[in-house]
Coordinates of C-alpha atoms and ligand atoms in Angstrom, one line a residue:
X1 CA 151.3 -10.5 13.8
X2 CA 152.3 -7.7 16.4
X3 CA 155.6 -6.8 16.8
X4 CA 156.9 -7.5 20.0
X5 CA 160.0 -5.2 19.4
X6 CA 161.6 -3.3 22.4
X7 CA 160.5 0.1 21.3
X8 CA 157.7 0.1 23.8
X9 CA 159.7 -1.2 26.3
X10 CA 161.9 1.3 25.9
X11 CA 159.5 4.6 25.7
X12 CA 158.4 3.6 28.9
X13 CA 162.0 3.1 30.2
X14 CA 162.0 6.6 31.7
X15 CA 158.7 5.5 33.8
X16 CA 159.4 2.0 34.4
X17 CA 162.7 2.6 36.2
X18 CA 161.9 4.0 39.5
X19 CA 163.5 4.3 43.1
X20 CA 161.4 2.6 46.0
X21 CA 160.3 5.9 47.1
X22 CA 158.6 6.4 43.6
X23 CA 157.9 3.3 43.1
X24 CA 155.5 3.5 46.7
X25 CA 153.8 6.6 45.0
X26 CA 153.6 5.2 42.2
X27 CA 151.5 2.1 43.8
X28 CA 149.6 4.2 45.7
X29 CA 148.5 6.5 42.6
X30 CA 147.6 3.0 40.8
X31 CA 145.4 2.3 43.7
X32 CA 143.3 5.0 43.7
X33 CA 142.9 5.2 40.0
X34 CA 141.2 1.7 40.2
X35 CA 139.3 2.8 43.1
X36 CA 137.6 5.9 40.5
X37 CA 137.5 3.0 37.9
X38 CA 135.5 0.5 40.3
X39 CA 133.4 3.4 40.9
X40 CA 133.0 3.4 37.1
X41 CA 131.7 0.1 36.7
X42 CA 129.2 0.6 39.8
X43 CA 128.1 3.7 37.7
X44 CA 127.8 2.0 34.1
X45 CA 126.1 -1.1 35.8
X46 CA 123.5 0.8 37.5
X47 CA 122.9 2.6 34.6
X48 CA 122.4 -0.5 32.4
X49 CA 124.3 0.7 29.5
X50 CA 125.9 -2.6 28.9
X51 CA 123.1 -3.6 27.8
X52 CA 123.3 -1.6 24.7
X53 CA 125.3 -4.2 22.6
X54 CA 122.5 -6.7 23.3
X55 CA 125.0 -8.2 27.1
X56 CA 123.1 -9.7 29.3
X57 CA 124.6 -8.9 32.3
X58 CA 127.4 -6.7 33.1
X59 CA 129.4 -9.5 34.1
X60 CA 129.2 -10.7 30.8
X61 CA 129.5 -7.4 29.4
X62 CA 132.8 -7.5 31.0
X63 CA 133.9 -10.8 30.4
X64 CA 133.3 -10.0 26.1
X65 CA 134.5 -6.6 25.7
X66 CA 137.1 -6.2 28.2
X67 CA 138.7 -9.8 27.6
X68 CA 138.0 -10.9 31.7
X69 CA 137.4 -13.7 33.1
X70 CA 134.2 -14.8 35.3
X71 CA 136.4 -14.1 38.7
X72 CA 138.1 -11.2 37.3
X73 CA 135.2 -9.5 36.2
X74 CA 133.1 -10.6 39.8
X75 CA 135.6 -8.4 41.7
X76 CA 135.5 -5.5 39.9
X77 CA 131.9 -5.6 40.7
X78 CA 132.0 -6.7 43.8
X79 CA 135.1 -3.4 44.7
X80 CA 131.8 -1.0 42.8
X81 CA 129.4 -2.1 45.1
X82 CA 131.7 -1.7 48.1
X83 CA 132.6 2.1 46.8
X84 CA 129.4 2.7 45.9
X85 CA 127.1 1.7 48.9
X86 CA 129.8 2.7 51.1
X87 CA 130.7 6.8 50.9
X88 CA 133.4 6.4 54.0
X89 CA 135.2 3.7 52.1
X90 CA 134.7 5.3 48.9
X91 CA 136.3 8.4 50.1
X92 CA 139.4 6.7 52.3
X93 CA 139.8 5.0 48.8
X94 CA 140.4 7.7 46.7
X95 CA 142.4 9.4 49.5
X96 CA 145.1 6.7 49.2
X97 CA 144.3 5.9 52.8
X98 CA 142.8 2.5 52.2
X99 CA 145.1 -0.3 49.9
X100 CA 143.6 -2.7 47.4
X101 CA 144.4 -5.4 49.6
X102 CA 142.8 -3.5 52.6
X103 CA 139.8 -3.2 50.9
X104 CA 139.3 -7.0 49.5
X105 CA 139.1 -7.6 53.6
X106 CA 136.2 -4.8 54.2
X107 CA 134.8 -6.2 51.2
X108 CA 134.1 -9.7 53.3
X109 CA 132.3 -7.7 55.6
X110 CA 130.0 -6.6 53.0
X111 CA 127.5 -9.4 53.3
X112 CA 124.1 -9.2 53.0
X113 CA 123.7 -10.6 56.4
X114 CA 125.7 -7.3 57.7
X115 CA 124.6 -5.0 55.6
X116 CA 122.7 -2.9 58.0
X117 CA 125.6 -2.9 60.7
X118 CA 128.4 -2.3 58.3
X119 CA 125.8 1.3 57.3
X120 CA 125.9 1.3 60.7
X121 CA 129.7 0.8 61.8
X122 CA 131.5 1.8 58.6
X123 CA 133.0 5.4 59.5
X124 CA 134.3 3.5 62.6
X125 CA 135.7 0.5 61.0
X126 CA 137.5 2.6 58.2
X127 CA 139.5 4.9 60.7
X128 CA 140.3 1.7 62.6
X129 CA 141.8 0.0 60.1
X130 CA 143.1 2.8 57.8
X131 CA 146.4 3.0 60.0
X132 CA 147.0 -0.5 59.6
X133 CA 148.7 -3.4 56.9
X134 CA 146.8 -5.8 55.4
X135 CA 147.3 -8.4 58.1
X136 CA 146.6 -6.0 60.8
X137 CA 143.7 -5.2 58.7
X138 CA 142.2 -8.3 58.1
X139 CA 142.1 -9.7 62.0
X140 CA 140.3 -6.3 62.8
X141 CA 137.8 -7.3 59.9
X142 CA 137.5 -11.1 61.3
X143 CA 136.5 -9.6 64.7
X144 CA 134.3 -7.2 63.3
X145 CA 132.5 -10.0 61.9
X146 CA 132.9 -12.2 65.0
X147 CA 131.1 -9.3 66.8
X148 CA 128.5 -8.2 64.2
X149 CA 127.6 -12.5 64.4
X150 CA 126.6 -12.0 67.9
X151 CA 124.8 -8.9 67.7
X152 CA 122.5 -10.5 64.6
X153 CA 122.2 -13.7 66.6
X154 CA 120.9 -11.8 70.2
X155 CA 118.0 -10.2 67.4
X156 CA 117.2 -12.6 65.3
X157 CA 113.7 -14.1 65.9
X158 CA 114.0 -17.6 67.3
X159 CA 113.2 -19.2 63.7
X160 CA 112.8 -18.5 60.1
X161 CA 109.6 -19.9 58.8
X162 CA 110.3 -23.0 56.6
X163 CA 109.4 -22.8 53.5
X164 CA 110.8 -24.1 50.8
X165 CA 110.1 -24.9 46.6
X166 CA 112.7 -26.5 44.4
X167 CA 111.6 -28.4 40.9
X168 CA 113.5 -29.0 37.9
X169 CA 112.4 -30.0 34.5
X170 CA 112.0 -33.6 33.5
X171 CA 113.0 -35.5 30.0
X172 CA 109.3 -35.2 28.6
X173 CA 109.4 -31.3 29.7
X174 CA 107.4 -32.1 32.5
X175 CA 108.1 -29.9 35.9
X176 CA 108.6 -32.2 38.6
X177 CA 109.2 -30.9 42.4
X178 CA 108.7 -30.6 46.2
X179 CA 107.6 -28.1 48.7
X180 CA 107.1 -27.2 52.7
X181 CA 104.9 -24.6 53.6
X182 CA 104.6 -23.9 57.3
X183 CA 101.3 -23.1 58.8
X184 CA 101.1 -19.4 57.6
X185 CA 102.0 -20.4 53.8
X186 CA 100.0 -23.9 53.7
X187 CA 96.8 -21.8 54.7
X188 CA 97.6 -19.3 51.9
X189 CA 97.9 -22.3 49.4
X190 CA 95.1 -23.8 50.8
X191 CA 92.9 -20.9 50.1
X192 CA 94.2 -20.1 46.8
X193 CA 93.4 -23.7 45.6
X194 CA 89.8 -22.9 46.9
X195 CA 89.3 -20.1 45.0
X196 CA 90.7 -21.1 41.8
X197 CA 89.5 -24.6 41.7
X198 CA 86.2 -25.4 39.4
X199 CA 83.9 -28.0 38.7
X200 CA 82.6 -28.4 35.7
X201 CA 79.0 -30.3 36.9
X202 CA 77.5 -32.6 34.8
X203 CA 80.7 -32.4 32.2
X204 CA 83.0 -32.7 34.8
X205 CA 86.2 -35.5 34.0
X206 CA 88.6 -34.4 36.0
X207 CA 90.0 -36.2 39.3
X208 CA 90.5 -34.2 42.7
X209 CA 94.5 -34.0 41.9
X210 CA 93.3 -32.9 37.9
X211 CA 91.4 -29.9 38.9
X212 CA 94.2 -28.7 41.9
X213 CA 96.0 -29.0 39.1
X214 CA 94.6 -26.8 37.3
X215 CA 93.7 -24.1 40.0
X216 CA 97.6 -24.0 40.7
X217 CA 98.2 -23.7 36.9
X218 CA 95.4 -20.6 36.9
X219 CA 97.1 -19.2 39.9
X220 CA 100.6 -18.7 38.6
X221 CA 98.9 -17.6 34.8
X222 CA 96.8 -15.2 37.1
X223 CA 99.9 -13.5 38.9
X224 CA 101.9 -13.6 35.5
X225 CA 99.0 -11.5 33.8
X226 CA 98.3 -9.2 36.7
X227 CA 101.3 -8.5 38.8
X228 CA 102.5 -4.9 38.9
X229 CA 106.1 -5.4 37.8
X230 CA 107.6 -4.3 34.5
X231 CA 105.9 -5.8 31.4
X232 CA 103.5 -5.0 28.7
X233 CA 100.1 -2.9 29.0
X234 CA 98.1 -5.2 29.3
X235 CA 100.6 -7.4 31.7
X236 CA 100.8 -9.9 28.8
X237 CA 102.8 -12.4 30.6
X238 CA 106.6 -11.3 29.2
X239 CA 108.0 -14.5 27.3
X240 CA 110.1 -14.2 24.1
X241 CA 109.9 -17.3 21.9
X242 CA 111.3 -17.7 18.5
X243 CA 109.2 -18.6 15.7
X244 CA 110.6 -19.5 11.7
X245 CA 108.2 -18.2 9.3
X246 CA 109.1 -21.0 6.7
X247 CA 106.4 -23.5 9.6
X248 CA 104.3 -20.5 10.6
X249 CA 101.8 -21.5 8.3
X250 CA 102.2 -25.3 8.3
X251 CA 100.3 -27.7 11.2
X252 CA 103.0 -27.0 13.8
X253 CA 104.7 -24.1 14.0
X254 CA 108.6 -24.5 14.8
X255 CA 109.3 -22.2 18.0
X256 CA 111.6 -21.7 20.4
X257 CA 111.3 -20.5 24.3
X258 CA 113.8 -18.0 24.2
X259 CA 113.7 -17.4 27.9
X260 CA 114.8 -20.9 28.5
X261 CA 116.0 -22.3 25.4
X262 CA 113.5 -25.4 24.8
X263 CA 111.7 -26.4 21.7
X264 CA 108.0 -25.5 22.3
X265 CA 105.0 -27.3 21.5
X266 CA 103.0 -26.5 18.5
X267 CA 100.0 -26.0 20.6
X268 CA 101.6 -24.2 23.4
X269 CA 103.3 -21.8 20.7
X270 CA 99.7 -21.7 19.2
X271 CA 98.1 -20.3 22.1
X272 CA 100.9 -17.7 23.1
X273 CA 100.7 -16.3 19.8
X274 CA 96.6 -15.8 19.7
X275 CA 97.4 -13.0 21.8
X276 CA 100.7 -11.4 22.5
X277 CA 103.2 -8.1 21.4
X278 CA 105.1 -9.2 18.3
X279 CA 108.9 -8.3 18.1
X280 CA 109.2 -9.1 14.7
X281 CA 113.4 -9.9 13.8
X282 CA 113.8 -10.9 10.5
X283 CA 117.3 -13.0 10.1
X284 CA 119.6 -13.9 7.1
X285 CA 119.9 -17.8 5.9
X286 CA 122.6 -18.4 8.3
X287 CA 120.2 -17.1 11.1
X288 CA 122.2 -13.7 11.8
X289 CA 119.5 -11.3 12.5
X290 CA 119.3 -8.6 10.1
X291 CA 116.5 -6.5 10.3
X292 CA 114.5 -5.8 13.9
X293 CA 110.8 -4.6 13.7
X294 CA 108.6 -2.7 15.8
X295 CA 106.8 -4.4 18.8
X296 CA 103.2 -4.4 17.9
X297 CA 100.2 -6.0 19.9
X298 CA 98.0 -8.9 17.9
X299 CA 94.9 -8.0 19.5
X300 CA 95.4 -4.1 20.0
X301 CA 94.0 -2.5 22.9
X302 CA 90.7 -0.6 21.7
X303 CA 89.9 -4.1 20.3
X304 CA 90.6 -5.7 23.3
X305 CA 88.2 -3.5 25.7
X306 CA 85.4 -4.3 22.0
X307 CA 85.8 -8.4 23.2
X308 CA 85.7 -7.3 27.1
X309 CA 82.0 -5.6 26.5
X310 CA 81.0 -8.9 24.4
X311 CA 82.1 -11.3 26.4
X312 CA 82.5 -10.1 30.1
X313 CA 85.1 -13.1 30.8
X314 CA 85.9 -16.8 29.3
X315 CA 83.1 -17.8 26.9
X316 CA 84.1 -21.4 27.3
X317 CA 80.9 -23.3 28.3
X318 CA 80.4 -22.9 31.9
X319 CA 83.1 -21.2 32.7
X320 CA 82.9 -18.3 35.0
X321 CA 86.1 -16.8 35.0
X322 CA 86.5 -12.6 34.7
X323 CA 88.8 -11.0 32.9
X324 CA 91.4 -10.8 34.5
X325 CA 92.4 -14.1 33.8
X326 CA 91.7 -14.1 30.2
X327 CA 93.5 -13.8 26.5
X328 CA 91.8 -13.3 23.1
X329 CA 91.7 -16.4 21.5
X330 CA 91.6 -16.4 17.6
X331 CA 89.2 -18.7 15.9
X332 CA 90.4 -19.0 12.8
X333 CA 94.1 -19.0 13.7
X334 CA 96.0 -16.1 13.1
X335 CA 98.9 -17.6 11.8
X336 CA 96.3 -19.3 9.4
X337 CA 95.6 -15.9 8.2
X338 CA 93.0 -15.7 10.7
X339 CA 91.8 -12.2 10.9
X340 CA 92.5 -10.1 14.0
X341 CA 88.9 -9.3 14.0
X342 CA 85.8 -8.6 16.0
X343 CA 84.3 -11.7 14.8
X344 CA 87.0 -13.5 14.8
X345 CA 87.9 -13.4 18.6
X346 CA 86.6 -14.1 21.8
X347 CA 87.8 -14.4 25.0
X348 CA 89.3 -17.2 27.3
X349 CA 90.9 -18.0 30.3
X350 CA 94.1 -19.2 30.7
X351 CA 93.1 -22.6 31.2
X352 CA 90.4 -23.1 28.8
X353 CA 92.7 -21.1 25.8
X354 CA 95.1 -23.7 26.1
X355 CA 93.0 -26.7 26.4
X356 CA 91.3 -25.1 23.0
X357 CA 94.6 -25.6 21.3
X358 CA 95.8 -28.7 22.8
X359 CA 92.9 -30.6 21.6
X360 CA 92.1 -28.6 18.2
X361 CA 88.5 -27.7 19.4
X362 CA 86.2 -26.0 16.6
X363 CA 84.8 -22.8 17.7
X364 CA 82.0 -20.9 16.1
X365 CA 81.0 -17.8 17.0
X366 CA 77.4 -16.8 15.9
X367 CA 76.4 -13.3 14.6
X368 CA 74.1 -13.7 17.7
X369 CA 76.9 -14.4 20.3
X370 CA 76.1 -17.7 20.6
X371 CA 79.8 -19.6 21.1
X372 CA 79.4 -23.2 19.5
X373 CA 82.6 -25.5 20.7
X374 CA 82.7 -29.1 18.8
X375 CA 85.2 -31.4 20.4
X376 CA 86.8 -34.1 17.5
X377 CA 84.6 -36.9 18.7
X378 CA 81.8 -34.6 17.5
X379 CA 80.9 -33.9 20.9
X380 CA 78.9 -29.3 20.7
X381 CA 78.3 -27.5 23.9
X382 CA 76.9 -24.2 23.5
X383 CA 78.4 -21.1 25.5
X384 CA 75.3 -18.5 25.3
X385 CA 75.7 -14.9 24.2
X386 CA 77.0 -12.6 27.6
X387 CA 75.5 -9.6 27.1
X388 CA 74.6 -9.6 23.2
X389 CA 76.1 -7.8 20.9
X390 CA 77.0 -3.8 22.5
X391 CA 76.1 -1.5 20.2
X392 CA 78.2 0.3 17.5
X393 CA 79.9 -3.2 17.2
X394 CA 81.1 -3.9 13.8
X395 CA 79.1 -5.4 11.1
X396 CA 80.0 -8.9 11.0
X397 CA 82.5 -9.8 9.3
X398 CA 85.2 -7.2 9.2
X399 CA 88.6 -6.6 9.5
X400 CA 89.4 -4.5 12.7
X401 CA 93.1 -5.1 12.5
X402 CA 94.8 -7.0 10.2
X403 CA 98.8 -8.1 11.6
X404 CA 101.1 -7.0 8.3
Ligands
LIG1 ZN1 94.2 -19.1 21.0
LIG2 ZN1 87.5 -20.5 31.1

């Protein structure tokens, strides 16, 4: 247990005994100190180093290495953001010319609503109120406001746009929700459901509302595969889900979405995993992670480009899609010990991979090219070879890549 003794106490006596005079200085010197510290934690968060002990944020950072709470922690990011953004506050700061309590008030006015005006006004506003208390300072911040209200309001076009999407999940993991669009948005919508929607002729089961379905399922796969932000090579979409090796092998593998924290279906996990970067983590029996591997791609890339010559797109029957909108689907599983292979791949959409796992259709794929899919009533359509195979293909079968 630690000794509360007076010995600290009394080392710091000398320090801790001060006349007001000092005592002022002594404030003041304190105040600037944290303003160079707040500019710290604008500098670390930026950087992202927090993240180097596996935080996620660097409030949290905060709130576990430094012992803060939530509220404590929001203000010292919220007094970095001020300093940082804002040079002539930063400065006045570290000049002793602006108090802590002086600078919570500017701080109100650093809303995103004013930010431009505050870039605008700040050299202004900080030599107006620099003179000043806190009270003083605070009604000159309230009228700054007041004003930069009006100002916003004489510019602001007569009236945002409404749009609006909220949805939540429900008990069966169903997503349930509603949404405006206003004329500009609807039309967008409109047009994307017209593009993505398909009809699949003769075969086709599906009611209206089934196949928008669909289409607005493809759309949002399509964006998560091809949108320009940070993510893997081939824009695999970036999920991290949890699988336990004692089920990998078994009829339903046992996984869990990361991301989000939800069991996942065995077919859903199924399909991810055809096709994805594998973060291998290998953890202890009481689930401490002790070992972390390096990522790897199932289908590597060279492969990858082999299926795109093959099959130009999903080889689901009838199916038209490019691809763009497609994974490599493994035949024979490759948690089976299906083999990452040539032979053992071919390409599908989004939609059509999944409904090839949730309903445990049999694919073959013939040295020809021919795609056979057998649904469990016994029902075959045939998917005809794309372009045959290209030449130099492998012989069939062999392994191309084998996952270790
Ligand atoms: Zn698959
Ligand atoms: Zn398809």
């Amino acid at each position: 247990m630690y000794d509360y003794g007076m010995s600290s106490v009394l080392a710091h006596a000398e320090s801790i005994l001060l006349s007001p005079t000092e005592l002022a200085a002594a404030l003041e010197v304190h105040q600037q100190q944290a303003a160079v510290l707040a500019l710290a934690v604008a500098h670390v968060q930026e950087a992202g180093r927090w993240a180097d002990d596996g935080s996620v944020t660097m409030r949290s950072w905060m709130r576990d290495t430094c012992r803060m709470s939530d509220r404590d922690a929001g203000e010292w990011l919220r007094r970095g953001k001020l300093l940082n953004h804002f040079e002539p506050i930063a400065e006045a700061a570290l000049d002793g010319l602006l108090s802590h309590s002086q600078l919570t008030e500017l701080e109100r006015c650093n809303r995103p609503k004013y930010e431009a005006l505050l870039r605008e006004m700040v050299e202004g506003l900080v030599n107006e109120v620099a003179p000043l208390d806190a009270q003083l300072t605070a009604a000159v911040c309230q009228r700054w406001r007041e004003r930069a209200d009006a100002i916003i309001e004489e510019h602001e076009p007569a009236e945002e746009p409404e749009r609006s999407l909220s949805f939540s999940r429900a008990g069966d993991h169903a997503v349930l929700g509603r949404f405006t669009l206003d004329d500009a948005g609807g039309s967008e919508l409109e047009t994307a459901i017209r593009n993505a929607i398909t009809h699949e002729g003769k075969n086709e089961t599906r009611s209206l509302a089934q196949r928008q379905g669909d289409a607005f399922f493809d759309i949002c796969a399509f964006y998560n595969k091809n949108h320009r932000a940070k993510g893997t090579k081939r824009n695999l979409p970036n999920m991290s889900f949890s699988v336990h090796a004692d089920t990998l092998t078994g009829k339903n593998p046992e996984a869990i979405n990361l991301d989000e924290w939800r069991h996942m279906s065995g077919a859903y996990a199924d399909t991810k995993m055809c096709d994805c970067a594998v973060h291998k983590v290998l953890r202890d029996a009481t689930d401490q992670p002790q070992a972390f591997g390096r990522t790897q791609y199932i289908v590597p890339q060279r492969l990858f480009r082999q299926l795109v010559e093959r099959d130009c797109g999903c080889r689901f029957p009838g199916c038209t899609r490019t691809v763009k909108h497609c994974d490599a689907h493994h035949i024979q599983y490759w948690r089976n010990m299906g083999l990452t292979d040539y032979w053992n791949l071919v390409l599908l959409c989004t939609r059509h991979h999944h409904l090839v796992h949730q309903q445990s259709l049999q694919l073959d794929l013939q040295p020809t090219g021919e795609l056979r899919v057998t649904w469990r009533d016994g029902r075959e359509r045939v998917s005809p070879p794309r372009h045959g195979p290209p030449r130099g293909a492998p012989p069939h079968p062999s392994a191309v890549f084998a996952f270790a």
